[in-house]
Amino acid sequence: MIRHGEKPDSGNGLNALGLQRAQCLRNVFGKSSSYNIGKIMAQMPQSDGSQGRPNATVYPLSQDLGLKIDLSCQRDDSKCVDKVVDNYSGSGNILICWEHKALTDIATALGDNNAPSYPTSTIFGPIQAHTARSQTPRLVRIVQDWITDPVALHSNVRAIRTKHDAGDLVGNGNVKAEEYHQKALSGLKDSSLFISDAFIDGEWIDKEKKFPVYVEPSTDTVLGQVSNCDLADFKKAIASAEKAQGEFYESTTALQRGALLRKWFDLIMANQDDLGTILSLENGKTKAEADGEVAYAASFVSWFAEEATRSYGDTIPSQYPNTTVLTFKEPIGVCGIITPWNFPAAMITRKIAPAFAAGCAVVIKPPSETPYSCAALANLAVRAGIPGKLMQVCPTKDRVAATELCTNPVVKKISFTGSTGVGKMLAKLATGTLKKCSLELGGNAPFIVFEDADLELAAEGAMFCKFR
């Protein structure tokens, strides 16, 4: 996501993307090509309906070669139920701009003497329509490969979540909808972070029964098949966590637990790029947004690494003479963690980092839509030296099995982020064993702008609140 007025070197990841695309072009066109994509700017022009829409335009540094990403509605306004919303989901969102000289130079670099004939003015048009007019078939293929590259889609363009978009951006190119995510996964620096197994009793378990995780729900494109835990798995995980917690708390100091969390933080940040790719694929966020969430998730680990040594007790004046009342804090026990799909990394660390700092074990039911980020974080936690049995990961589509976290007496606390309806149900189930509950339930996140407010500042504030 590019914020209004943001400079290209502000760390949103797009400069790196531009250089990567430029390198791809140089590799294809050979040494004779000097085209470069690198200068990235942001603007907010007004649409015909006088409603602002963000545009991200890539300008060439030295040649008239560029890519324009226009999040505008390509349909008639009469067909837009909501202009702003539909402007984000319209067809033909990626437009490509070539100058005549650039097209001629590229054709020459390819050894094609039939240079396409275009007017000297800049041409804008959807990829399909634009490249279909080209008389250079190889050029058409290169352009489509470049634009439909999965890394570009997840780095520089909004999430593809409608069949309409999938057809325009992927299906009409050379990268098939069911294959583009595989290309992104093959680019992981550490492929062992992409895990489809459950993590129970310190072991990765490949269950025979699985459920699909979709990278493109509208086209039924499956990212992977994930182990589907049953009731017996949850019971085993809870029992293992209870035993692990006693051993962990008794054998470590707060300082040692903080050091382990610090190592985990370092590993998360060292693998930010891979974690961002995995999160982007399963969740649908842009790569820049996903990378931002990974950093946000790591910040919770860093915070509680320091807070581990601050679990202070209290000294309380006594009503009796020659008596002092002391209080000290102990870990509450095994914690059941249930997280939402919209922040698959941040909500995991936000809940389990304080649990580890206090000396608690956790049993996690990650969201069935986005379980891969949780598995990757668990993998890194084990690498950091955190005992594997302290963190049980039980992905499942079985709601009955998941309720074991609320009804099993060994679990002493539930932490849940999600809808109000589900939160009420979990709280009701938890009363049977008097569990403590930390519930962050759904809301409308109101953002109030008064008539005399600076609208540009308000827009920037809203973007800052909702995007990482």
C-alpha positions as CSV (number, residue, x, y, z in Angstrom):
1,M,0.0,0.0,0.0
2,I,1.3,3.5,-0.9
3,R,0.1,6.3,1.4
4,H,-0.7,9.7,-0.1
5,G,2.5,11.8,-0.3
6,E,4.7,8.9,0.7
7,K,8.2,9.0,-0.8
8,P,9.6,6.1,-2.8
9,D,12.3,5.4,-0.3
10,S,10.0,5.2,2.7
11,G,10.4,1.5,3.2
12,N,7.2,0.2,1.6
13,G,9.1,-2.4,-0.5
14,L,8.1,-1.1,-3.9
15,N,11.5,0.3,-4.8
16,A,12.9,-3.2,-4.4
17,L,10.1,-4.6,-6.6
18,G,10.9,-2.0,-9.3
19,L,14.5,-2.9,-9.3
20,Q,13.6,-6.6,-9.5
21,R,11.3,-6.0,-12.5
22,A,14.0,-4.0,-14.1
23,Q,16.5,-6.8,-13.6
24,C,14.0,-9.2,-15.2
25,L,13.7,-6.9,-18.2
26,R,17.5,-6.7,-18.5
27,N,17.8,-10.4,-18.3
28,V,15.2,-10.9,-21.1
29,F,16.3,-8.1,-23.4
30,G,20.0,-8.6,-23.1
31,K,22.9,-6.1,-22.6
32,S,21.6,-3.8,-25.2
33,S,18.7,-2.8,-23.0
34,S,19.1,0.0,-20.4
35,Y,15.5,0.2,-19.2
36,N,15.0,0.8,-15.5
37,I,12.0,0.8,-13.3
38,G,12.7,2.5,-10.0
39,K,11.1,5.8,-9.3
40,I,7.8,5.3,-7.5
41,M,5.4,8.0,-6.6
42,A,1.9,8.2,-5.2
43,Q,-1.0,10.5,-6.2
44,M,-4.7,10.8,-5.4
45,P,-6.5,12.2,-8.4
46,Q,-10.2,12.6,-8.4
47,S,-12.5,10.1,-10.2
48,D,-15.3,11.3,-12.4
49,G,-17.6,10.9,-9.5
50,S,-15.4,13.4,-7.5
51,Q,-14.4,10.7,-5.1
52,G,-10.7,10.3,-4.5
53,R,-9.0,7.1,-5.5
54,P,-5.4,6.1,-4.9
55,N,-3.2,5.5,-7.9
56,A,0.3,4.1,-7.9
57,T,2.4,5.0,-11.0
58,V,5.8,3.7,-11.8
59,Y,7.9,6.2,-13.8
60,P,11.1,5.2,-15.6
61,L,14.3,6.8,-14.5
62,S,15.9,7.2,-17.9
63,Q,13.6,5.8,-20.6
64,D,10.0,6.1,-21.5
65,L,9.1,2.7,-20.2
66,G,6.7,2.3,-17.3
67,L,3.9,0.5,-15.6
68,K,0.7,2.1,-14.5
69,I,-1.4,0.5,-11.8
70,D,-4.8,2.2,-11.8
71,L,-7.3,1.1,-9.1
72,S,-10.2,2.7,-11.0
73,C,-13.6,1.2,-12.1
74,Q,-13.6,0.2,-15.7
75,R,-17.3,-0.2,-15.8
76,D,-20.1,2.4,-16.3
77,D,-20.9,4.3,-13.1
78,S,-24.4,3.0,-13.4
79,K,-23.1,-0.5,-12.7
80,C,-21.2,0.5,-9.7
81,V,-23.2,0.0,-6.5
82,D,-20.6,1.8,-4.5
83,K,-18.1,3.8,-6.6
84,V,-15.3,3.7,-4.0
85,V,-15.6,-0.1,-3.3
86,D,-16.2,-1.1,-6.9
87,N,-13.2,1.1,-8.0
88,Y,-11.1,-1.4,-6.0
89,S,-12.6,-4.4,-7.7
90,G,-13.0,-3.4,-11.3
91,S,-11.6,-5.1,-14.3
92,G,-8.5,-4.2,-16.3
93,N,-6.8,-2.6,-13.3
94,I,-3.3,-3.0,-14.6
95,L,-2.5,-0.7,-17.5
96,I,0.8,-0.6,-19.4
97,C,2.3,2.4,-21.0
98,W,4.9,2.2,-23.8
99,E,6.4,5.0,-25.9
100,H,6.9,4.2,-29.5
101,K,10.7,4.5,-29.2
102,A,10.7,2.0,-26.3
103,L,8.6,-0.5,-28.2
104,T,11.0,-0.1,-31.2
105,D,14.1,-0.5,-29.1
106,I,12.7,-3.6,-27.3
107,A,11.7,-5.2,-30.6
108,T,15.2,-4.5,-31.9
109,A,16.7,-6.0,-28.8
110,L,14.7,-9.1,-29.4
111,G,15.9,-9.4,-33.0
112,D,12.4,-8.7,-34.3
113,N,12.4,-6.4,-37.3
114,N,8.6,-6.0,-37.3
115,A,8.4,-3.3,-34.8
116,P,4.9,-2.5,-33.7
117,S,3.5,0.7,-35.2
118,Y,2.1,3.1,-32.6
119,P,1.7,6.8,-32.5
120,T,4.4,8.7,-30.7
121,S,2.2,9.7,-27.9
122,T,1.9,7.6,-24.8
123,I,-0.6,4.8,-25.1
124,F,-2.7,3.6,-22.1
125,G,-4.8,0.5,-22.2
126,P,-5.6,-2.8,-20.5
127,I,-2.9,-5.4,-21.0
128,Q,-5.1,-7.7,-23.1
129,A,-6.2,-5.0,-25.5
130,H,-2.8,-3.3,-25.7
131,T,-0.6,-6.3,-26.2
132,A,-3.1,-8.0,-28.6
133,R,-2.4,-5.1,-31.0
134,S,1.3,-5.8,-30.9
135,Q,2.8,-7.5,-34.0
136,T,5.6,-9.0,-31.8
137,P,4.3,-12.2,-30.2
138,R,7.4,-12.7,-28.0
139,L,6.9,-9.1,-26.7
140,V,3.3,-9.9,-25.8
141,R,4.4,-13.0,-23.9
142,I,7.2,-11.1,-22.0
143,V,4.8,-8.3,-21.1
144,Q,2.2,-10.7,-19.8
145,D,4.8,-12.8,-17.9
146,W,6.1,-9.7,-16.3
147,I,2.8,-8.3,-15.2
148,T,1.2,-11.5,-14.1
149,D,4.2,-12.5,-12.0
150,P,2.9,-13.6,-8.6
151,V,5.5,-11.6,-6.7
152,A,4.3,-8.4,-8.5
153,L,0.7,-9.2,-7.8
154,H,1.3,-9.6,-4.1
155,S,3.8,-6.8,-3.9
156,N,2.4,-3.9,-5.9
157,V,-1.3,-4.6,-6.4
158,R,-4.3,-5.1,-4.1
159,A,-5.2,-8.6,-3.2
160,I,-7.0,-10.6,-5.9
161,R,-10.2,-11.9,-4.4
162,T,-12.8,-12.0,-7.1
163,K,-13.2,-14.3,-10.1
164,H,-13.4,-11.1,-12.2
165,D,-10.0,-10.0,-11.1
166,A,-8.5,-13.5,-11.4
167,G,-9.6,-13.7,-15.0
168,D,-8.2,-10.2,-15.9
169,L,-4.9,-10.4,-14.0
170,V,-4.0,-14.1,-14.1
171,G,-6.2,-16.2,-16.3
172,N,-5.5,-14.2,-19.5
173,G,-1.7,-14.3,-19.0
174,N,0.7,-17.1,-19.2
175,V,0.6,-17.9,-15.4
176,K,-2.4,-20.0,-14.7
177,A,-4.5,-19.1,-11.6
178,E,-3.8,-22.4,-10.0
179,E,-0.1,-22.2,-10.5
180,Y,1.0,-18.6,-9.7
181,H,1.2,-19.2,-6.0
182,Q,3.6,-22.1,-6.6
183,K,6.0,-19.7,-8.2
184,A,5.8,-17.4,-5.2
185,L,6.4,-20.3,-2.8
186,S,9.4,-21.5,-4.9
187,G,11.0,-18.1,-4.2
188,L,11.1,-18.6,-0.4
189,K,14.6,-18.5,1.0
190,D,13.6,-21.0,3.6
191,S,11.0,-23.4,2.3
192,S,10.9,-25.2,5.6
193,L,8.8,-22.4,7.0
194,F,5.8,-23.4,4.8
195,I,4.3,-26.1,6.9
196,S,1.0,-28.0,6.5
197,D,1.3,-30.2,9.6
198,A,0.0,-29.9,13.1
199,F,2.5,-29.4,15.9
200,I,1.6,-31.6,18.9
201,D,3.7,-32.9,21.8
202,G,6.8,-31.4,20.2
203,E,6.4,-33.2,16.8
204,W,5.1,-32.1,13.4
205,I,2.2,-34.4,12.6
206,D,0.9,-35.1,9.1
207,K,-2.7,-36.0,9.6
208,E,-4.4,-38.2,7.1
209,K,-7.5,-36.0,7.3
210,K,-6.9,-32.6,5.9
211,F,-8.7,-29.4,4.9
212,P,-7.9,-27.0,2.0
213,V,-6.5,-23.5,2.4
214,Y,-7.4,-21.3,-0.6
215,V,-5.1,-18.8,-2.1
216,E,-7.9,-17.7,-4.5
217,P,-11.3,-18.7,-3.1
218,S,-13.3,-17.4,-6.1
219,T,-11.5,-19.8,-8.4
220,D,-11.0,-22.6,-5.9
221,T,-7.3,-22.3,-6.2
222,V,-5.8,-24.3,-3.3
223,L,-2.6,-23.1,-1.5
224,G,-2.2,-26.3,0.4
225,Q,-3.9,-29.2,2.3
226,V,-3.5,-28.7,6.1
227,S,-3.7,-31.4,8.8
228,N,-7.2,-31.4,10.3
229,C,-6.9,-32.1,14.1
230,D,-9.7,-34.0,15.9
231,L,-10.8,-34.1,19.5
232,A,-8.2,-36.7,20.4
233,D,-5.5,-34.4,19.1
234,F,-6.7,-31.5,21.3
235,K,-6.8,-33.7,24.3
236,K,-3.2,-34.9,23.6
237,A,-2.0,-31.4,23.0
238,I,-3.5,-30.1,26.2
239,A,-2.0,-32.9,28.3
240,S,1.4,-32.4,26.7
241,A,1.2,-28.6,27.3
242,E,0.4,-29.1,31.0
243,K,3.4,-31.3,31.6
244,A,5.7,-29.0,29.6
245,Q,4.6,-25.9,31.5
246,G,5.6,-27.3,34.9
247,E,9.0,-28.3,33.7
248,F,9.6,-25.0,31.9
249,Y,8.5,-22.7,34.7
250,E,10.5,-24.5,37.3
251,S,13.7,-24.7,35.3
252,T,13.8,-21.1,34.0
253,T,14.1,-17.6,35.4
254,A,12.2,-14.6,34.0
255,L,15.5,-13.4,32.6
256,Q,16.0,-16.6,30.7
257,R,12.5,-16.6,29.3
258,G,13.0,-13.0,28.2
259,A,16.3,-14.1,26.4
260,L,14.4,-16.9,24.6
261,L,11.8,-14.4,23.4
262,R,14.5,-12.0,22.2
263,K,16.0,-14.8,20.1
264,W,12.6,-15.6,18.7
265,F,12.1,-11.9,17.8
266,D,15.5,-11.9,16.0
267,L,14.5,-15.0,13.9
268,I,11.2,-13.5,13.0
269,M,12.8,-10.3,11.7
270,A,15.5,-12.3,9.9
271,N,12.8,-14.2,8.1
272,Q,10.5,-11.3,7.5
273,D,10.5,-11.6,3.7
274,D,9.5,-15.3,3.7
275,L,6.9,-14.8,6.5
276,G,5.5,-11.9,4.5
277,T,5.2,-14.0,1.4
278,I,3.4,-16.8,3.2
279,L,1.1,-14.4,5.0
280,S,0.3,-12.6,1.7
281,L,-0.5,-15.8,-0.1
282,E,-2.9,-17.2,2.5
283,N,-4.4,-14.0,3.6
284,G,-4.6,-11.9,0.5
285,K,-2.8,-8.8,1.7
286,T,-0.2,-7.1,-0.5
287,K,3.3,-8.2,0.1
288,A,4.2,-4.8,1.6
289,E,1.3,-4.9,3.9
290,A,2.1,-8.5,4.9
291,D,5.7,-7.5,5.7
292,G,4.4,-4.7,7.8
293,E,2.3,-7.2,9.8
294,V,5.3,-9.4,10.4
295,A,7.2,-6.5,11.9
296,Y,4.1,-5.6,13.9
297,A,3.9,-9.3,15.1
298,A,7.6,-9.2,16.1
299,S,7.1,-6.1,18.1
300,F,4.9,-8.0,20.6
301,V,7.6,-10.5,21.1
302,S,10.2,-7.8,21.7
303,W,7.9,-6.0,24.2
304,F,7.2,-9.1,26.3
305,A,10.9,-10.2,26.2
306,E,11.5,-7.1,28.3
307,E,8.3,-7.4,30.4
308,A,9.3,-11.0,31.4
309,T,11.5,-9.6,34.1
310,R,8.9,-7.2,35.4
311,S,6.3,-9.6,36.8
312,Y,6.5,-7.9,40.1
313,G,4.5,-8.8,43.2
314,D,3.3,-6.5,45.9
315,T,3.8,-5.8,49.6
316,I,0.5,-5.1,51.4
317,P,0.1,-3.5,54.8
318,S,-1.3,-6.1,57.2
319,Q,-4.1,-5.6,59.8
320,Y,-2.1,-7.7,62.2
321,P,1.0,-6.5,64.2
322,N,4.4,-7.9,63.3
323,T,3.0,-9.3,60.0
324,T,3.7,-8.5,56.4
325,V,1.6,-9.6,53.5
326,L,3.4,-10.5,50.3
327,T,1.9,-11.3,46.9
328,F,3.8,-12.8,44.0
329,K,2.7,-13.9,40.5
330,E,2.7,-17.4,39.1
331,P,1.8,-18.6,35.6
332,I,-2.0,-19.2,35.4
333,G,-1.6,-22.5,33.5
334,V,-2.3,-23.8,30.1
335,C,-3.8,-21.2,27.8
336,G,-6.1,-21.8,24.9
337,I,-5.5,-19.5,22.0
338,I,-8.0,-18.8,19.2
339,T,-7.0,-16.3,16.6
340,P,-8.7,-14.6,13.5
341,W,-7.7,-14.8,9.9
342,N,-7.3,-11.0,9.3
343,F,-4.0,-10.8,11.3
344,P,-2.7,-14.3,11.1
345,A,0.8,-13.4,12.5
346,A,0.2,-10.4,14.8
347,M,-2.6,-12.0,16.8
348,I,-0.5,-15.1,17.4
349,T,2.4,-13.3,18.9
350,R,0.2,-10.9,20.8
351,K,-1.3,-13.7,22.7
352,I,1.5,-16.3,23.1
353,A,4.5,-13.9,23.8
354,P,3.0,-12.8,27.2
355,A,2.1,-16.4,28.0
356,F,5.7,-17.5,27.4
357,A,7.1,-14.6,29.4
358,A,4.9,-15.6,32.3
359,G,5.9,-19.3,32.0
360,C,2.6,-20.6,30.5
361,A,2.2,-23.2,27.8
362,V,-0.3,-22.6,25.0
363,V,-2.5,-24.7,22.7
364,I,-3.4,-22.7,19.6
365,K,-6.3,-23.2,17.3
366,P,-5.2,-21.0,14.3
367,P,-7.8,-19.8,11.8
368,S,-8.6,-22.4,9.2
369,E,-8.4,-19.8,6.5
370,T,-4.8,-18.8,7.4
371,P,-3.0,-21.5,9.4
372,Y,0.4,-21.3,7.7
373,S,1.7,-18.2,9.4
374,C,1.1,-19.8,12.8
375,A,3.0,-22.9,11.8
376,A,5.9,-20.8,10.5
377,L,6.1,-18.8,13.7
378,A,6.0,-22.0,15.8
379,N,8.9,-23.4,13.7
380,L,11.0,-20.3,14.5
381,A,10.1,-20.4,18.2
382,V,11.5,-23.9,18.4
383,R,14.6,-22.8,16.6
384,A,15.0,-20.0,19.2
385,G,15.2,-22.6,21.9
386,I,11.6,-22.4,23.3
387,P,10.6,-25.9,24.2
388,G,8.4,-27.4,21.4
389,K,5.9,-28.9,23.8
390,L,5.2,-25.4,25.3
391,M,3.5,-24.4,22.0
392,Q,1.0,-26.8,20.6
393,V,-0.5,-25.9,17.2
394,C,-3.8,-27.6,16.3
395,P,-5.3,-26.5,13.0
396,T,-8.8,-27.8,12.4
397,K,-12.1,-27.3,10.7
398,D,-13.8,-29.3,13.5
399,R,-15.6,-26.8,15.7
400,V,-16.6,-29.5,18.2
401,A,-12.9,-30.5,18.6
402,A,-11.9,-26.9,19.1
403,T,-14.4,-26.4,22.0
404,E,-12.2,-28.8,24.0
405,L,-10.1,-25.7,24.8
406,C,-13.1,-24.2,26.6
407,T,-14.4,-27.3,28.4
408,N,-11.1,-29.1,29.4
409,P,-10.4,-28.3,33.1
410,V,-6.6,-28.3,32.4
411,V,-7.0,-25.2,30.3
412,K,-7.1,-22.3,32.7
413,K,-7.5,-19.3,30.4
414,I,-9.0,-18.6,26.9
415,S,-7.7,-15.8,24.7
416,F,-9.9,-15.1,21.7
417,T,-10.1,-12.5,19.0
418,G,-13.0,-12.7,16.7
419,S,-16.8,-12.1,16.3
420,T,-19.1,-11.2,19.1
421,G,-21.3,-14.2,18.5
422,V,-18.4,-16.7,18.8
423,G,-17.0,-14.8,21.8
424,K,-20.3,-15.2,23.6
425,M,-20.4,-18.9,22.9
426,L,-16.8,-19.5,24.1
427,A,-17.5,-17.5,27.3
428,K,-20.5,-19.5,28.0
429,L,-18.6,-22.8,27.5
430,A,-15.7,-21.5,29.7
431,T,-18.0,-20.9,32.7
432,G,-18.3,-24.6,33.3
433,T,-14.7,-24.7,34.5
434,L,-14.5,-21.1,35.6
435,K,-11.8,-20.2,33.1
436,K,-10.5,-16.7,32.8
437,C,-11.3,-15.2,29.4
438,S,-9.6,-12.4,27.4
439,L,-12.0,-11.6,24.6
440,E,-11.4,-9.0,21.8
441,L,-14.7,-9.1,20.0
442,G,-15.9,-7.6,16.7
443,G,-16.7,-4.0,16.2
444,N,-17.2,-1.4,13.5
445,A,-13.9,0.5,14.2
446,P,-15.6,3.9,13.9
447,F,-13.5,6.7,12.4
448,I,-15.2,10.1,13.0
449,V,-14.3,13.1,10.9
450,F,-15.9,16.4,11.8
451,E,-16.9,19.1,9.3
452,D,-14.1,21.4,10.1
453,A,-11.4,18.7,10.0
454,D,-8.5,18.6,7.5
455,L,-9.7,15.9,5.2
456,E,-6.3,15.0,3.8
457,L,-5.0,14.5,7.4
458,A,-8.0,12.5,8.2
459,A,-7.5,10.3,5.1
460,E,-3.8,9.8,6.1
461,G,-4.8,9.0,9.7
462,A,-7.4,6.4,8.5
463,M,-4.8,4.7,6.3
464,F,-2.2,4.7,9.1
465,C,-4.7,3.0,11.4
466,K,-5.7,0.3,9.0
467,F,-2.5,-0.5,7.1
468,R,0.9,-1.6,8.4
